[in-house]
GROMACS .gro file of C-alpha atoms in nm:
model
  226
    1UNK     CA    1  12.397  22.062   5.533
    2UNK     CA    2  12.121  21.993   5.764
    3UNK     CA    3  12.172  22.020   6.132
    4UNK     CA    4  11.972  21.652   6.180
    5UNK     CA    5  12.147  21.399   6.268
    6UNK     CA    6  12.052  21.050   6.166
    7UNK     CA    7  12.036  20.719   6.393
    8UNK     CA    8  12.069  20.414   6.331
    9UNK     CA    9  11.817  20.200   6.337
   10UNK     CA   10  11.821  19.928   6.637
   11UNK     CA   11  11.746  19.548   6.485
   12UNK     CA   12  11.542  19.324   6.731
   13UNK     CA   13  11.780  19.109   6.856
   14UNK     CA   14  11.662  18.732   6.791
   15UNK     CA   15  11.533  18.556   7.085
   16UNK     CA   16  11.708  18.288   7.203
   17UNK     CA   17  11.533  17.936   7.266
   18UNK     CA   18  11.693  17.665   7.474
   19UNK     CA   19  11.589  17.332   7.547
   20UNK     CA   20  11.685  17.008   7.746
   21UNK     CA   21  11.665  16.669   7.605
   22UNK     CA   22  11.530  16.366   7.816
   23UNK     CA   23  11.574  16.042   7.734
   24UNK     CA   24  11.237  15.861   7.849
   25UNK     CA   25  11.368  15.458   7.824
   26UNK     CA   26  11.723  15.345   7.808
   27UNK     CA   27  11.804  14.977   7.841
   28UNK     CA   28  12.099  14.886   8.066
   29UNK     CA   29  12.430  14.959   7.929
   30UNK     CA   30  12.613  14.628   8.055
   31UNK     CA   31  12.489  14.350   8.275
   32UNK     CA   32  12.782  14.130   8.513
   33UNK     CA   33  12.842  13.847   8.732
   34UNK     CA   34  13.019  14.090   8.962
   35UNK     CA   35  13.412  13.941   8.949
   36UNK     CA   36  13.346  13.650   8.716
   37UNK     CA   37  13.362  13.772   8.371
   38UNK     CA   38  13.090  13.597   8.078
   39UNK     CA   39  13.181  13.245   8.026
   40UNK     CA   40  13.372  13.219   8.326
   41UNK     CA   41  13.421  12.872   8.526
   42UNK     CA   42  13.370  12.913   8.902
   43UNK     CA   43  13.550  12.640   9.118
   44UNK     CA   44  13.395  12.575   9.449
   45UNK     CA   45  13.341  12.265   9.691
   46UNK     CA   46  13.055  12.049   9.759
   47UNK     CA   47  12.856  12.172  10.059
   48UNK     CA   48  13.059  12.540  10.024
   49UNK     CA   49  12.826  12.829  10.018
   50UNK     CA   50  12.778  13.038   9.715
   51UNK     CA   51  12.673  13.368   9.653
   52UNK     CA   52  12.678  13.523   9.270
   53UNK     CA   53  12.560  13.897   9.263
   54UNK     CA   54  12.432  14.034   8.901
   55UNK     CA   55  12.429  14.425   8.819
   56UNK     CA   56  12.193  14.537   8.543
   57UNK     CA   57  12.358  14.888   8.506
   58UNK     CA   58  12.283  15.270   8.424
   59UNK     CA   59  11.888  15.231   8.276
   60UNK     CA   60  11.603  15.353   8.266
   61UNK     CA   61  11.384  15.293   8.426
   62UNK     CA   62  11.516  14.989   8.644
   63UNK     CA   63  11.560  14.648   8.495
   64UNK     CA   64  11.491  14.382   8.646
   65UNK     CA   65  11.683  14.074   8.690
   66UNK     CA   66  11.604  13.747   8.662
   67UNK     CA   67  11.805  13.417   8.699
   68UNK     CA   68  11.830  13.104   8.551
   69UNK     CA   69  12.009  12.750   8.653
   70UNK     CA   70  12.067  12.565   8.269
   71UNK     CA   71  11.720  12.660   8.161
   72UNK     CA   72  11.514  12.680   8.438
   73UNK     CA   73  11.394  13.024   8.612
   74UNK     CA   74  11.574  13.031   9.014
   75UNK     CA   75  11.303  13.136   9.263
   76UNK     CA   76  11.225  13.100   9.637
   77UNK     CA   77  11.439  13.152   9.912
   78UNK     CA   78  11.745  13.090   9.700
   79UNK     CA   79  11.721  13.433   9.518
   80UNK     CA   80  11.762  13.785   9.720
   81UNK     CA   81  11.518  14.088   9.697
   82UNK     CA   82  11.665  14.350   9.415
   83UNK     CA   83  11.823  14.625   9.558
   84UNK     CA   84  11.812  14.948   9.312
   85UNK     CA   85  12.059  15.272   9.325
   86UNK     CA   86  12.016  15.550   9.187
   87UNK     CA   87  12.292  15.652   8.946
   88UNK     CA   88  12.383  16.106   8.909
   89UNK     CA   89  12.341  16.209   8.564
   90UNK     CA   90  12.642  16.357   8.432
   91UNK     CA   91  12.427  16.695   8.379
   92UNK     CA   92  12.280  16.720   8.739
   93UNK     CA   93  11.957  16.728   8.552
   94UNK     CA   94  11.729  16.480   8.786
   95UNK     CA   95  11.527  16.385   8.488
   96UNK     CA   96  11.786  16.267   8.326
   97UNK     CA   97  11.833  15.963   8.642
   98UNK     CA   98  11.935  15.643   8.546
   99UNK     CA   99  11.925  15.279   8.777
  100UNK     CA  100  12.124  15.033   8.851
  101UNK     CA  101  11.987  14.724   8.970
  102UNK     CA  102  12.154  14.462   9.168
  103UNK     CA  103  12.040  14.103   9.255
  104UNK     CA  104  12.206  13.744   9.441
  105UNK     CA  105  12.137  13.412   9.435
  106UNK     CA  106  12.264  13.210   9.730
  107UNK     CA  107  12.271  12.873   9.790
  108UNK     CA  108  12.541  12.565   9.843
  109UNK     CA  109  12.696  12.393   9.595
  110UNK     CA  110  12.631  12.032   9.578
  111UNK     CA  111  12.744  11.748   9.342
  112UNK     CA  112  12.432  11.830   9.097
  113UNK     CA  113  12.551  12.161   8.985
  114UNK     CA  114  12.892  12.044   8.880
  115UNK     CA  115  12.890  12.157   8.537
  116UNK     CA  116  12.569  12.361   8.555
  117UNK     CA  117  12.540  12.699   8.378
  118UNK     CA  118  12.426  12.977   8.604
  119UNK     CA  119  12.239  13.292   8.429
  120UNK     CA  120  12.148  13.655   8.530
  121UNK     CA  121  11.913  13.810   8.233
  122UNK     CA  122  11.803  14.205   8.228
  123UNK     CA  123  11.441  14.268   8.176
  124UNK     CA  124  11.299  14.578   8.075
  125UNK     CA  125  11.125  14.830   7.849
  126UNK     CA  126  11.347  14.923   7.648
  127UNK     CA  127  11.522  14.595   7.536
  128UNK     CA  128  11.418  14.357   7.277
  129UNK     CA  129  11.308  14.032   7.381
  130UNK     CA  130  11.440  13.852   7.111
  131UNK     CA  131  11.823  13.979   7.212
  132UNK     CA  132  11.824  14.005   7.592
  133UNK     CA  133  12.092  14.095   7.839
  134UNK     CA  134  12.232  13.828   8.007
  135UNK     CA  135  12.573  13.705   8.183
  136UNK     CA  136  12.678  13.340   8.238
  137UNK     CA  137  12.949  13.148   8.433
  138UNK     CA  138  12.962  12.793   8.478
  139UNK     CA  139  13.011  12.597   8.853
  140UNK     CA  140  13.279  12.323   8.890
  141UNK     CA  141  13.197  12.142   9.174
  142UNK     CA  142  13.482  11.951   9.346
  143UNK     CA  143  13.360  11.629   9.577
  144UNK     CA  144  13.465  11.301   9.603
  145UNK     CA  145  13.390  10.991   9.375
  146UNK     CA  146  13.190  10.709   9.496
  147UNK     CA  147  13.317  10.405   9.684
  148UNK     CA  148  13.479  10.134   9.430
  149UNK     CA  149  13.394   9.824   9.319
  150UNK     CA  150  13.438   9.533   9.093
  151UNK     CA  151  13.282   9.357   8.784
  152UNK     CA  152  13.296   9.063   8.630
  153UNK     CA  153  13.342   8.768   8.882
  154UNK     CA  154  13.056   8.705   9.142
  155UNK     CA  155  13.165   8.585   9.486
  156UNK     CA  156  13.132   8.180   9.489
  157UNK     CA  157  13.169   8.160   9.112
  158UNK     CA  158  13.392   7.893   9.026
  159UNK     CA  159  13.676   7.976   8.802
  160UNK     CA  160  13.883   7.695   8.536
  161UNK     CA  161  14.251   7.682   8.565
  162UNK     CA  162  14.371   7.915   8.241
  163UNK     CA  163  14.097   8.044   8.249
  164UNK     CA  164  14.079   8.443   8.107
  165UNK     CA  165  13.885   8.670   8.343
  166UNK     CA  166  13.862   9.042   8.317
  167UNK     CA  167  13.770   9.218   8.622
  168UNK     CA  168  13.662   9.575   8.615
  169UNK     CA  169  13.646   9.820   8.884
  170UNK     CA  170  13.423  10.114   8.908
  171UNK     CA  171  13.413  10.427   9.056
  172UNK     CA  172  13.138  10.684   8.988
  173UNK     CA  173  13.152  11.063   8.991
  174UNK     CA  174  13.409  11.246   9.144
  175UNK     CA  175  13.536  11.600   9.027
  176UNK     CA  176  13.814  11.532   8.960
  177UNK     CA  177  13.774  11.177   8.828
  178UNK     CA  178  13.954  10.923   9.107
  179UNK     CA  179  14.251  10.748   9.030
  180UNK     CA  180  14.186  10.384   9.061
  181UNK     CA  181  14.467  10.149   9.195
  182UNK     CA  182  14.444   9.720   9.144
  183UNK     CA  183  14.629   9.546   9.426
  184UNK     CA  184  14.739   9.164   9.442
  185UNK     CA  185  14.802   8.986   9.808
  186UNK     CA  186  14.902   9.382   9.893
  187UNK     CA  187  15.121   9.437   9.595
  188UNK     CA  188  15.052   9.687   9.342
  189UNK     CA  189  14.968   9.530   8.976
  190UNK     CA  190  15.003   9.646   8.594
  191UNK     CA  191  14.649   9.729   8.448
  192UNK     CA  192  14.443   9.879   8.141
  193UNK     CA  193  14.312  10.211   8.221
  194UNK     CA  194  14.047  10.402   8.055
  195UNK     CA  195  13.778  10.676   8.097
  196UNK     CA  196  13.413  10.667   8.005
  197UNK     CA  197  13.305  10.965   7.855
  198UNK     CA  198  12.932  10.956   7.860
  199UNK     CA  199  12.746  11.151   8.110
  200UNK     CA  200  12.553  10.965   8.400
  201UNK     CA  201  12.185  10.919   8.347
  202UNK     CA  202  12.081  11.051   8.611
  203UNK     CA  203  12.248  11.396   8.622
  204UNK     CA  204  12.080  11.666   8.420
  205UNK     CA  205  12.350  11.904   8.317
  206UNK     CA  206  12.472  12.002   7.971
  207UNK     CA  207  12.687  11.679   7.805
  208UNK     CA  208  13.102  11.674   7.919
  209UNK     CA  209  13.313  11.831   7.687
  210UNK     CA  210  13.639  11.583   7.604
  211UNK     CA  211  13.860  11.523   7.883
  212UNK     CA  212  13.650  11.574   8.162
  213UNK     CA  213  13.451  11.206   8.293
  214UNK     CA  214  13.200  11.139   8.581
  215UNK     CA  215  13.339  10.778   8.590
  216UNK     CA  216  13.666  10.605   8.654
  217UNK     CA  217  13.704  10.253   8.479
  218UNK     CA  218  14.066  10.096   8.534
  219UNK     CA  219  14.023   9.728   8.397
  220UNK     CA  220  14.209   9.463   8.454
  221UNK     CA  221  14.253   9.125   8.271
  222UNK     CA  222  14.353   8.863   8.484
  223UNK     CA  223  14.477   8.464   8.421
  224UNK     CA  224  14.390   8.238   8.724
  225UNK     CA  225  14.651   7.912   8.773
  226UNK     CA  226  14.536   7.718   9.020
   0.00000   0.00000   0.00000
């Protein structure tokens, strides 16, 4: 036997390759009404001041966000400058950075935006513009109705003996609807009492869903005996 002794032979070892993954564009991953969930109804008084903040969170790069009262855009003094924070990445990888964006409207509440929809939307690179971000609650405005007052006899008009009158009194707006109360000689009367459901006219807000009224008609039919 030979005195050699034979090695073995040393395989290259394979190098080893490593690499990071960075996401370029991610679209937020939720946008809020901060403390009023989607859909909500926010109660509040006429002339009370209201602030709603919206959070476009965790994307990248920032969203922006943009707000909307029914269907038209808010701007001017009513909506706050954006304020974006930077949010760590779970890797400590800076590159991997994502934004949060936060933005407030501010303004008071008046009779007008009782049943008004108020809207925060996300805009940015990476989301579709055909299925945007967005967050809604709805304002009820509480304030008082108008002063009442009657129909159906004008002051001088001269009125038969048996004759049937019905007298109606009015009260518009008011949320909640006022209670309307007919009075004889300063005694309290029977009446009719009813709600009308259609919308005023001259208020441009989505239509009343059932039960809720902007006007109180109690109406009362009356015999005269003279």
């Amino acid at each position: 036997m030979s005195g050699k002794r034979s090695l073995p032979l040393l395989q290259n070892p394979r190098p080893k390759s490593t690499s990071n993954l960075t996401v370029s564009k991610a679209p937020p991953n939720a946008v809020e009404v901060v403390n009023h969930p989607h859909n909500s109804k926010l109660e509040v008084k006429e002339g009370e001041d209201v602030v709603l903040e919206c959070q476009a969170k965790n994307a990248k790069p920032a969203a922006k966000v943009v707000w909307f009262r029914g269907n038209q855009e808010m701007t001017g003094d009513r909506v706050g400058s954006e304020e974006i924070r930077e949010v760590d990445s779970p890797s400590g990888n800076p590159k991997s950075m994502r934004y949060t964006t936060i933005s407030r409207v501010h303004f008071k509440a008046t009779s007008e935006d009782d049943y008004a929809d108020f809207t925060c939307e996300a805009r940015q690179e990476a989301l579709h513009r055909d299925s945007p971000m967005r967050s809604t609650i709805q304002l009820s405005v509480l304030y008082p109705p108008g002063a009442p007052y009657i129909e159906g006899y004008a002051e001088g008009e001269t009125v038969r003996r048996g004759q049937s009158l019905e007298l109606v009194c009015r009260s518009r707006g008011g949320n909640p609807p006022a209670q309307l109360i007919w009075y004889k000689n300063g005694e309290q009367i029977r009446m009719a009492y009813r709600y009308d459901l259609e919308p005023l006219q001259e208020k441009i807000v989505p239509p009343l869903k059932a039960g809720n009224t902007p006007e109180s008609l109690p109406t009362l039919q009356v015999i005269f005996i003279t």
